[in-house]
Amino acid sequence: MTLIRSVITGCGGYLPETVLTNDDLAKIVDTTDEWIVERTGIRERRIAAEGELTSDLGTAAAEQALERAETDARDIDLIVLATSTPDNTFPATAVTIQANLGIQHGAAFDLQAVCSGFVFALATADNFLKSGQYKRALVIGAETYSRILDWEDRGTCVLFGDGAGALVLEARKLNGAGLERGILASELRSDGRYKDKLFVDGGPSSTGTVGHLRMHGRDVFRHAVTNIADVITETLANTDYTADDIDWFVPHQANKRILDGTARKIGLDPDKIVMTVENHANTSAASIPLALNTALEDGRLKENQLVLMEAMGGGFTWGAVLARW
Ligand code: ACO
């Protein structure tokens, strides 16, 4: 049977220049490097420069992904940007990126699923490509969380960073043999009963302000490992693969303890986890493509390898995508 697969043909990333270490943070709030490393695994994060926008980060990541895919921007007909920190309430930041890239056709839109945004965006683009509606997509995660953090709240400001990552997907006709490349399965979930566990206390229709990130860290932690492990199991169940077949586990980079706990729960070798939380902190929707980009650049990630991505975030939202690179 002939079917269309969304094949990943390029990957790119962008990190702002300014590095903020845990020691730098200890000068702003009552915290220590030891506390942050022990609880989260984070040592440093990047912070966007004044005037550097989410669209700038996303454009830079997209340009690198396009170059590596050897794809002309004009051949892209779909841009899905996952972000919770858009340049403006509207228009979608995706259309700014579209214009920055010189693209004047197809569709570009933002998708909001907080830290799960990239997984949701990847699954969305995959479904558009598989349906035959679009041919080549840019899937981008770009965030400037530094702009929505309360820099007086030590419980949250130490956890996040800025950055962007992007993938180019191309619809290719395949004959469905197991080893062929592309997105193989995805599962997305949300449960709005938990919307007050991780949220921003402002917005256009509620306060008319941008607001700051608020979190009940323990509750998030408690749900994270279970939800993520469940959705991974459900995603793998759509395929003939098991956790043993996975070459790289590329999770949303929230917290080292969550990642280790998830790998343990699904029985995955810890050496297979791509971990960037130490240097990037939690870049929300940007963290998975940034981690993919890191593994690509250091030579770990190679064509035809089986890659499992997963995320959980505000909403709660959570999901997983299995792809053959
Ligand atoms: N430095 C020093 N002390 C701190 C800091 C800090 N940065 N932050 C909090 N504390 C203190 C608290 O004030 C508290 O002090 P008290 O006992 O005197 O009241 C103490 O540390 C314990 O606070 P808790 O919040 O209970 O600490 P916990 O062990 O739960 O760790 C953490 C907090 C790291 C946030 C943890 O709950 C966690 O990892 N949660 C997951 C949240 C997460 O990763 N969110 C990311 C977004 S969601 C996602 O991407 C999955």
Tab-separated table of C-alpha atoms in Angstrom, residues 86-93:
chain	number	residue	atom	x	y	z
A	86	PRO	CA	4.267	35.288	20.870
A	87	ASP	CA	5.633	38.675	19.769
A	88	ASN	CA	2.121	40.114	20.100
A	89	THR	CA	-1.322	38.844	21.036
A	90	PHE	CA	-1.945	38.857	17.295
A	91	PRO	CA	-1.090	38.408	14.466
A	92	ALA	CA	0.382	34.947	14.875
A	93	THR	CA	4.152	35.080	15.254
